[in-house]
Tab-separated table of C-alpha atoms in Angstrom:
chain	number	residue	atom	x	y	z
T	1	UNK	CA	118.530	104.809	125.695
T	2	UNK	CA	116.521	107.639	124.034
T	3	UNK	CA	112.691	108.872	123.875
T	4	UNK	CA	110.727	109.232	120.970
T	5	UNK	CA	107.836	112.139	121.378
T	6	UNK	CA	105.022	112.495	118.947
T	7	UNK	CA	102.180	114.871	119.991
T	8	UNK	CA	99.183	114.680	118.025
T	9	UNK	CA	95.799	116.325	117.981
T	10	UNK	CA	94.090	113.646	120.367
T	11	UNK	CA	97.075	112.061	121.812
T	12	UNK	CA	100.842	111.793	123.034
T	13	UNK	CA	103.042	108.833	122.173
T	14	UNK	CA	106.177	107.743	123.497
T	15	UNK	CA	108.602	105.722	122.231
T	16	UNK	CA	111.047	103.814	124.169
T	17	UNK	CA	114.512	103.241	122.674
T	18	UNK	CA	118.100	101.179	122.887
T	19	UNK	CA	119.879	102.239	119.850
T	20	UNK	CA	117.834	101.982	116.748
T	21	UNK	CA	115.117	99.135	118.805
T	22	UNK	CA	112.051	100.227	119.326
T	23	UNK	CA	111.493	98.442	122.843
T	24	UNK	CA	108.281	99.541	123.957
T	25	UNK	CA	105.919	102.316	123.267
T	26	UNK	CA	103.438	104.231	125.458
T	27	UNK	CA	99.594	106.398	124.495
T	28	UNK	CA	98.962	109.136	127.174
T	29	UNK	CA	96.881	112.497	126.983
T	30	UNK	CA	98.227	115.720	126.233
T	31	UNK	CA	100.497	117.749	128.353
T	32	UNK	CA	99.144	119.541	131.549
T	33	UNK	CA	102.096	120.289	133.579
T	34	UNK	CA	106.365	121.006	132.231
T	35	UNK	CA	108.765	118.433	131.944
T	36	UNK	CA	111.303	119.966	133.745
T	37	UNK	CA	113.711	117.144	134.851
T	38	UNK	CA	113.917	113.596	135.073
T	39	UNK	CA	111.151	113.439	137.761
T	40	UNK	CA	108.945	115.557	136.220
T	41	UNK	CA	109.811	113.413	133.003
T	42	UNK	CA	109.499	110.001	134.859
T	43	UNK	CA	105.620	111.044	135.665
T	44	UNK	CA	104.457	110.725	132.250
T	45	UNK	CA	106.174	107.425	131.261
T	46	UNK	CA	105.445	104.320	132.386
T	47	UNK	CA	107.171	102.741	135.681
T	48	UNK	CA	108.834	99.829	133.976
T	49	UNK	CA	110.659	102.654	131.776
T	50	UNK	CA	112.211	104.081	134.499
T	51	UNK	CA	114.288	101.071	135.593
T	52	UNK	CA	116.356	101.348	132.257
T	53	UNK	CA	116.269	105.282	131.398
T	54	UNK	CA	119.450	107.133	132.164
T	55	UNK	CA	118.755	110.232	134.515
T	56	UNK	CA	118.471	112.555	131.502
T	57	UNK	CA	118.250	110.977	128.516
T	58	UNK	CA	117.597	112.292	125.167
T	59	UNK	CA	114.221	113.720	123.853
T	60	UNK	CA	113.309	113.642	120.358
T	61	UNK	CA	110.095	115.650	119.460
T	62	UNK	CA	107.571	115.739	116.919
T	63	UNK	CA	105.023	117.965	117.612
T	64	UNK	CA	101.595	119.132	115.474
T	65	UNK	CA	100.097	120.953	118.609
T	66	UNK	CA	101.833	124.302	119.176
T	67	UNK	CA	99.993	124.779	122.565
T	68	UNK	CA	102.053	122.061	123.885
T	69	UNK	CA	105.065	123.290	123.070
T	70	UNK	CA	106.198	125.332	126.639
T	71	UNK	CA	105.160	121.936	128.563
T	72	UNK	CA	108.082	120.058	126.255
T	73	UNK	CA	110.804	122.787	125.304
T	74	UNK	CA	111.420	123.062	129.616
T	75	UNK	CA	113.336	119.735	129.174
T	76	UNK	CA	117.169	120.566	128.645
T	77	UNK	CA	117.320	117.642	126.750
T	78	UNK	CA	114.248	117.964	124.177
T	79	UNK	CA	115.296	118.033	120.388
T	80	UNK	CA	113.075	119.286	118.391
T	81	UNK	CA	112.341	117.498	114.672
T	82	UNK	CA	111.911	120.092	111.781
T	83	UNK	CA	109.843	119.360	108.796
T	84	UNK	CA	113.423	120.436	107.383
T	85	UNK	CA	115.551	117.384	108.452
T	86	UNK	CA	113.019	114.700	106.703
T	87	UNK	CA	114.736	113.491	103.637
T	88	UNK	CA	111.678	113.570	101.844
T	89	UNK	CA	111.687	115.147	98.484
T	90	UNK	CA	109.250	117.172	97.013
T	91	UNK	CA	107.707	118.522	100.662
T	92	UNK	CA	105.953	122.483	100.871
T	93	UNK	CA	105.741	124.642	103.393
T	94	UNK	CA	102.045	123.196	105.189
T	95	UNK	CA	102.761	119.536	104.757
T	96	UNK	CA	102.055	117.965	108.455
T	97	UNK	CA	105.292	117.096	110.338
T	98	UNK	CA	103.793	113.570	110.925
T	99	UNK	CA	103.159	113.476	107.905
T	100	UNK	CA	106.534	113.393	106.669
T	101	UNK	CA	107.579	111.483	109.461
T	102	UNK	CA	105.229	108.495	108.995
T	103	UNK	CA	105.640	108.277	105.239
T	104	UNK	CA	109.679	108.364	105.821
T	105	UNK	CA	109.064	105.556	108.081
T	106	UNK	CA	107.231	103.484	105.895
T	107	UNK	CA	109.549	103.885	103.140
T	108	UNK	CA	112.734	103.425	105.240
T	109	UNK	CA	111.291	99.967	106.870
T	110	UNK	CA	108.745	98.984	104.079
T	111	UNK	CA	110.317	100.246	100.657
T	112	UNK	CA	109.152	102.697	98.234
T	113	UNK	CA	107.042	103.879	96.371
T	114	UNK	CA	104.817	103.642	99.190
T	115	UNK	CA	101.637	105.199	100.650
T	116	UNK	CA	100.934	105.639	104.251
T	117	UNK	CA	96.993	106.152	105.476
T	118	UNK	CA	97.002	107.821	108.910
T	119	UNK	CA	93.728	106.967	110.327
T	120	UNK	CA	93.920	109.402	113.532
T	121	UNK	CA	92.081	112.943	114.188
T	122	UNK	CA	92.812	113.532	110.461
T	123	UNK	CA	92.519	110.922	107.759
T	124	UNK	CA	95.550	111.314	105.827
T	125	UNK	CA	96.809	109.408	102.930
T	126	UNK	CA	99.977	110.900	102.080
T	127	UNK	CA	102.242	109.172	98.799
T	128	UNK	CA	105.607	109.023	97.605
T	129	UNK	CA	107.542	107.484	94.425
T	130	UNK	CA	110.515	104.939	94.220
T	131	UNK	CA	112.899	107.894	94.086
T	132	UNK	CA	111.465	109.039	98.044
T	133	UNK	CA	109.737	111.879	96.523
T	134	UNK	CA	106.556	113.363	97.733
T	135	UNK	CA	103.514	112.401	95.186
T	136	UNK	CA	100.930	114.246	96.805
T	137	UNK	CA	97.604	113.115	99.285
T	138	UNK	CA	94.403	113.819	100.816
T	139	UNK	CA	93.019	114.857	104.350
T	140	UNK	CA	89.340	113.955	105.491
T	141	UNK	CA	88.007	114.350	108.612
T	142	UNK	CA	88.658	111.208	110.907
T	143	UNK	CA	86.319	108.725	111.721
T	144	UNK	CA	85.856	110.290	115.306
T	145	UNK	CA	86.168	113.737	114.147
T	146	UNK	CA	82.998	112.912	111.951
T	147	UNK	CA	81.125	111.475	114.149
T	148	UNK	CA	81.634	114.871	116.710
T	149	UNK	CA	80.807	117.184	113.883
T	150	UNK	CA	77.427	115.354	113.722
T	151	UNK	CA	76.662	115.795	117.425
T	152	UNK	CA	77.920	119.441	117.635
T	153	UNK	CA	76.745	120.731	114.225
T	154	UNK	CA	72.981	119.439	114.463
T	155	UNK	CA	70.550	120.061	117.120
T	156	UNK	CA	68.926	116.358	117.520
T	157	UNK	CA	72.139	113.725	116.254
T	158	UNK	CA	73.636	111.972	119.163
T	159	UNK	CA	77.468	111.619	119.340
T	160	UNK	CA	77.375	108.128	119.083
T	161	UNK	CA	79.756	105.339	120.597
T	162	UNK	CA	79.059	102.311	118.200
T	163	UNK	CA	82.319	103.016	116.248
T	164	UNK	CA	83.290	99.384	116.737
T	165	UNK	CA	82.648	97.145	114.231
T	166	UNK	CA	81.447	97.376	110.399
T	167	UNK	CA	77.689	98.229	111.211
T	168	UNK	CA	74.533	97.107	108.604
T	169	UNK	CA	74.779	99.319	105.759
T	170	UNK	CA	70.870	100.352	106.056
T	171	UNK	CA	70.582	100.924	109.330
T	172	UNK	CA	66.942	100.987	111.534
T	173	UNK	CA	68.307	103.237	114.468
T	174	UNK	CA	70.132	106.969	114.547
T	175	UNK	CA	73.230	106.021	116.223
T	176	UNK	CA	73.791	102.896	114.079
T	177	UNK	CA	72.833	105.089	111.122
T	178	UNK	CA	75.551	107.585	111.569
T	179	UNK	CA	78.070	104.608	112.693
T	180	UNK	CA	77.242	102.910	108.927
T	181	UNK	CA	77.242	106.727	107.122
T	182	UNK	CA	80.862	106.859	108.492
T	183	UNK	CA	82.848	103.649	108.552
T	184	UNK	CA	80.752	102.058	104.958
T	185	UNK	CA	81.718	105.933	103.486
T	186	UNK	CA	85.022	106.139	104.233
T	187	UNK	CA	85.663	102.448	103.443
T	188	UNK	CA	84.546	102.798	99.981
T	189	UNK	CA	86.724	106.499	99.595
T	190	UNK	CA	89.718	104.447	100.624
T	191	UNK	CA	89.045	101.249	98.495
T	192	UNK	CA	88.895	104.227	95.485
T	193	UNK	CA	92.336	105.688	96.734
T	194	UNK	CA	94.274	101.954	97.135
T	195	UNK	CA	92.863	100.838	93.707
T	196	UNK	CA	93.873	104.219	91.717
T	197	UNK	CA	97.459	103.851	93.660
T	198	UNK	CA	98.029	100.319	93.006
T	199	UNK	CA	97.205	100.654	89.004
T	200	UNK	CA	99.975	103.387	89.030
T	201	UNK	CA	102.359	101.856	91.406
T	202	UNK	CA	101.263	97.913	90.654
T	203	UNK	CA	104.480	96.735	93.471
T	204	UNK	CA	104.182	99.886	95.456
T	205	UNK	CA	103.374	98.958	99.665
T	206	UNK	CA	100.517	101.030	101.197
T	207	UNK	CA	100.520	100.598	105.298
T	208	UNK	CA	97.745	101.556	107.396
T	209	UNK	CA	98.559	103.454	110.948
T	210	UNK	CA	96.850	105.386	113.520
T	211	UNK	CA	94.425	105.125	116.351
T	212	UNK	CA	91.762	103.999	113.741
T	213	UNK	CA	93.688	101.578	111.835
T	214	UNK	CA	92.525	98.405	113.257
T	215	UNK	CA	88.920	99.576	112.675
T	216	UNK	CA	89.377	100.590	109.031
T	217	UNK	CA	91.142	98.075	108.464
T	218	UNK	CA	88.092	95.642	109.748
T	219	UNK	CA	85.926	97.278	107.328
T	220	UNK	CA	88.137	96.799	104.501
T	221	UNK	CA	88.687	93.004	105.332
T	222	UNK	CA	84.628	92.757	105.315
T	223	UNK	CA	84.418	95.091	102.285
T	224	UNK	CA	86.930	94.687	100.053
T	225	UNK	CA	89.408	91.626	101.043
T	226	UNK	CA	91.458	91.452	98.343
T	227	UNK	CA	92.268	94.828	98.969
T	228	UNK	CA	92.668	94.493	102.576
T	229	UNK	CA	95.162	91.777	101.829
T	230	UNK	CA	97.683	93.937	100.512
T	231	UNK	CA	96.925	96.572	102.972
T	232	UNK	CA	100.057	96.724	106.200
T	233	UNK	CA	98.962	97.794	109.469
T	234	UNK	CA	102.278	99.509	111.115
T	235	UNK	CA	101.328	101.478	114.154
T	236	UNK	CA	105.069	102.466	114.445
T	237	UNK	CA	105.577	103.970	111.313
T	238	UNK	CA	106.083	107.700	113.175
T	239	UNK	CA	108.608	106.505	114.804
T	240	UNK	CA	110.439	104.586	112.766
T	241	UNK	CA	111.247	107.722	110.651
T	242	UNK	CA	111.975	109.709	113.988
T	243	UNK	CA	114.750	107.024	114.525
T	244	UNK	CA	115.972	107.659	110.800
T	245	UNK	CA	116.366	111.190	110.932
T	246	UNK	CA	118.156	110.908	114.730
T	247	UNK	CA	120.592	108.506	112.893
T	248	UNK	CA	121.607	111.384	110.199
T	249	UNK	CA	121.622	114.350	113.231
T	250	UNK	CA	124.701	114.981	114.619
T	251	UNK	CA	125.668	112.997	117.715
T	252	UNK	CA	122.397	110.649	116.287
């Protein structure tokens, strides 16, 4: 049995593993105390884990949030995943370690070419070609990270919570206003990115992931259908290229 780590900019997920199965997987907030041992470890994971979990077993990391770092490098058992050991072809210097971990997953489990949107704290679309090379992307602000610059940036926009569903496009209050500003926006940008991707790459997959993905992917299925119906929702696709790149480590 091993754990799979991935620290984002809103969230922690854990990944529990038996081999190369993904048996369950686990959202908790970031890091306020070390991991230190296997008690320290066992706090943060969910009881039912702890029945199967050796009493140290192996960490695998992937970490955007350098803050966090101390709270995860105290377990003598972390392993750390470098932007370096994705196979990925093509990658510079700044590309997001999740990223290059979530597109490796899709390609590994889905085929390629293939495009990955991350709808998280970041909306990321990140692409590769048949030959697992790195075709390029975009970043937006996420849904939630709009929706906060509103209420922080302006003096009388409220920080609204009606992020559900697809709202009316014209809208008759503020906070259903903003809510149909960002989802009916963002919508249409992505309808723009999967039709320009699948006129080059007509076979090509394109998965949908992140804490966001069920909503966008709601206000595709109301906006654009056809679209939506070649659209895969993975929310594993993270760790599915963590597991590939523990396979080609050493002692993987």
């Amino acid at each position: 049995m091993w754990l799979g780590l991935a620290i984002g900019n809103s969230r922690v997920r854990w990944g529990l593993f038996s081999g190369e199965a993904l048996r369950a997987s686990h959202c908790s907030g970031h890091f306020n105390a070390p991991i230190t041992d296997h008690d320290s470890l066992a706090a943060c994971l969910p009881a039912a884990w702890c029945e199967h979990l050796p009493a140290q077993p192996p960490l695998y990391v992937a970490s955007v949030v350098a803050h966090q770092a101390p709270y995860w490098q105290a377990y003598p058992h972390a392993r750390a995943i470098a932007l370096a050991q994705v196979p990925l072809r093509g990658t510079y210097p700044q590309l997001g370690l999740d990223r290059a971990l979530s597109l490796w997953g899709a390609g590994e489990v889905w085929g390629w070419p293939t495009l990955v949107v991350d709808a998280g704290t970041a909306l990321a679309l990140t692409a590769a070609d048949g030959h697992c090379r790195l075709i390029g992307g975009a970043v937006l602000p996420g849904l939630r990270a709009q929706q906060r610059a509103l209420a922080q940036q302006t003096d009388a926009l409220p920080e609204t919570s009606r992020l559900q569903d697809l709202p009316p496009r014209w809208a008759r209050d503020t906070e259903t206003a903003i809510a149909s500003g960002i989802l009916h926006t963002v919508s249409a940008g992505l309808q723009s990115y999967l039709a320009d991707w699948w006129q080059q790459s007509p076979g090509a997959t394109a998965l949908l992931t992140g804490g966001d993905a069920a909503l966008l992917y709601g206000a595709l299925q109301a906006q654009a259908p056809t679209l939506a119906e070649r659209l895969r929702c993975d929310p594993h696709l993270i760790f599915w290229g963590m597991r590939s790149v523990r396979a080609h480590q050493p002692g993987g």
